[in-house]
Tab-separated table of C-alpha atoms in Angstrom:
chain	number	residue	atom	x	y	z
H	1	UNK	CA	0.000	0.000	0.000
H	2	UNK	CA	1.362	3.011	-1.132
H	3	UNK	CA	-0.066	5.323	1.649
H	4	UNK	CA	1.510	3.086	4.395
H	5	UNK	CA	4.509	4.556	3.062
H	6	UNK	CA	4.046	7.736	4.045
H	7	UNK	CA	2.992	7.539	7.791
H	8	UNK	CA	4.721	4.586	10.262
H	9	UNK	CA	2.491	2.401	12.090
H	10	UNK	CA	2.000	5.222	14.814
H	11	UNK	CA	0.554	7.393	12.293
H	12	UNK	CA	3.275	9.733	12.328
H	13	UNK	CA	4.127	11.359	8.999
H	14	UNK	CA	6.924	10.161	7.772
H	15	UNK	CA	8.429	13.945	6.831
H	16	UNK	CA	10.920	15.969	8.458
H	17	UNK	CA	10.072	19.844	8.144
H	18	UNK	CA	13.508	22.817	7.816
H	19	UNK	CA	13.568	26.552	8.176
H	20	UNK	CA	15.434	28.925	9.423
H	21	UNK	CA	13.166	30.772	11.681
H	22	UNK	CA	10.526	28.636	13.918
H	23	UNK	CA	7.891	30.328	13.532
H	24	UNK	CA	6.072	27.879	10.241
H	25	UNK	CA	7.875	25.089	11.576
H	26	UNK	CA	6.246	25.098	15.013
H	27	UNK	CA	2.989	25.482	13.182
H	28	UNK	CA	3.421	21.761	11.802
H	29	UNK	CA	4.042	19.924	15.073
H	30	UNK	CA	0.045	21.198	16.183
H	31	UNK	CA	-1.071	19.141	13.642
H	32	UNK	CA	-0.271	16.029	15.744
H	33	UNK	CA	0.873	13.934	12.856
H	34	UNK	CA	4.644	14.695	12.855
H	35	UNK	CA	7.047	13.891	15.700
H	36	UNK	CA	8.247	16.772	17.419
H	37	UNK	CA	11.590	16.017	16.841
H	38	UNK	CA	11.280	15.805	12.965
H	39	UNK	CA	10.873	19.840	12.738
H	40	UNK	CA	14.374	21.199	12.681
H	41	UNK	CA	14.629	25.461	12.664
H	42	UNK	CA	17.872	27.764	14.228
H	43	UNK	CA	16.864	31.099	16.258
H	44	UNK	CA	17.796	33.013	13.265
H	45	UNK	CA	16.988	33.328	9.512
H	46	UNK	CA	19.285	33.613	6.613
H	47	UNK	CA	17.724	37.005	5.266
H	48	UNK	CA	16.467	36.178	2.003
H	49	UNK	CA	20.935	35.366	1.502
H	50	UNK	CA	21.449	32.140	-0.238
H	51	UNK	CA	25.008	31.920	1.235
H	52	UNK	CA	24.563	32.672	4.624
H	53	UNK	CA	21.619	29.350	3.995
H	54	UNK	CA	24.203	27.370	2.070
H	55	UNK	CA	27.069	28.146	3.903
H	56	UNK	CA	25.460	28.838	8.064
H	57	UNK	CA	26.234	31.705	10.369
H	58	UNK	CA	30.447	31.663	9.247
H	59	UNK	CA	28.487	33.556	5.773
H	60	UNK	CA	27.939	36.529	7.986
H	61	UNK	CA	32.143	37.214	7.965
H	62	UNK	CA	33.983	37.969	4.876
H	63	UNK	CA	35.040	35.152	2.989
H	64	UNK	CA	32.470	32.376	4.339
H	65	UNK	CA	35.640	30.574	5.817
H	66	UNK	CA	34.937	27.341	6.569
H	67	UNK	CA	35.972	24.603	9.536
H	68	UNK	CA	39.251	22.702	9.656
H	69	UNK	CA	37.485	19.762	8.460
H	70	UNK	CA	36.433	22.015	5.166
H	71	UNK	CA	33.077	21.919	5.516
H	72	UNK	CA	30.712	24.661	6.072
H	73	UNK	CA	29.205	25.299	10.289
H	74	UNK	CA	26.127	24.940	8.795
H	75	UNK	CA	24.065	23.596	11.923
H	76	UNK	CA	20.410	23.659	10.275
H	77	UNK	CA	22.005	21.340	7.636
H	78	UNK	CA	23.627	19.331	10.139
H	79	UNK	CA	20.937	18.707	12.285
H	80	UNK	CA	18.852	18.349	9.233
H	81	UNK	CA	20.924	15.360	7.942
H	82	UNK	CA	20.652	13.489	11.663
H	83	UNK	CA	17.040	13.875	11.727
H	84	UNK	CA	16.939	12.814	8.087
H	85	UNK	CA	19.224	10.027	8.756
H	86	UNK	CA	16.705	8.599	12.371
H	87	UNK	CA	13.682	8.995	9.617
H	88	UNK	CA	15.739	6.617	7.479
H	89	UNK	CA	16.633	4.335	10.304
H	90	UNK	CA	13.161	3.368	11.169
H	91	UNK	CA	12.302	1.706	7.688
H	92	UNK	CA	13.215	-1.851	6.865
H	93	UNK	CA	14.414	-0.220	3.140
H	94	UNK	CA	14.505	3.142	2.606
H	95	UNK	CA	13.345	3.633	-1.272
H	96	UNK	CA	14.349	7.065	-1.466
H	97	UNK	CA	13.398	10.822	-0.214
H	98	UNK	CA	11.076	13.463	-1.463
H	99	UNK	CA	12.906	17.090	-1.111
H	100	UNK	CA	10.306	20.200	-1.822
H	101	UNK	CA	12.105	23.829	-0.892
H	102	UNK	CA	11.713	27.191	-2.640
H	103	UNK	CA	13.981	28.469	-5.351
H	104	UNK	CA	13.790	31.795	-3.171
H	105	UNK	CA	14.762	33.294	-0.343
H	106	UNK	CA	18.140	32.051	1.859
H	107	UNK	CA	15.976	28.643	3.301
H	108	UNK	CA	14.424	27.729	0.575
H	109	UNK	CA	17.571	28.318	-1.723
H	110	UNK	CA	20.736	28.028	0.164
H	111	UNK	CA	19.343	25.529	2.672
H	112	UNK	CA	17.701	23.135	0.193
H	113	UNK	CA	20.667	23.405	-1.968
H	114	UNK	CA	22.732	22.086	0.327
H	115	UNK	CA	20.576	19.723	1.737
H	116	UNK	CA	20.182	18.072	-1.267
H	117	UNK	CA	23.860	18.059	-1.913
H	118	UNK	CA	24.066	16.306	1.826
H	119	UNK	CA	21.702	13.683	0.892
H	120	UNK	CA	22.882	12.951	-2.431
């Protein structure tokens, strides 16, 4: 059944919700069909910046340096990928993953972008 595919045997939707402010997030979780823990948002946005979305908070600084390791701080994306990867974890086979994010804005672009270069 195709449907049983998109909520777990709890009911719970099977989605994980990102932004960079909580104020839409939060809106989700009153719903009561997604786990609290599947809405992942920082205490600031990324002012309509694609880099400072794609890159995190080291985009405010000239340069957007980036850690030792060479990656980017980006803790939205981070915390993104572990709730992504918990999602994953609780299927038997995971078949793949549905991504929708605007083309605007720093979220929707610089977030998603990078999300979906996480995931891939």
């Amino acid at each position: 059944d195709d449907a049983a595919k998109l909520v777990d045997a709890k009911g719970f939707s099977r989605a994980v919700i990102v932004d960079g402010e909580a104020k839409v997030v939060k809106q989700w979780g009153d719903r009561g069909r997604l786990r609290t823990e599947n809405r992942v948002w920082r205490d600031s946005g990324c002012g309509n910046n694609w880099a400072m979305g794609y890159f995190g908070e080291s985009a405010r600084s000239v340069g957007m340096k980036e850690t030792a390791t060479g990656e980017s701080d980006n803790v939205l994306v981070d915390r993104a990928m572990e709730v992504l990867r918990r999602e994953a974890e609780r299927l038997d086979r995971c078949e793949g993953c549905m991504v929708y994010h605007s083309l605007a804005g720093g979220t929707g672009s610089g977030v998603g972008s990078r999300l979906l270069e996480e995931i891939r």
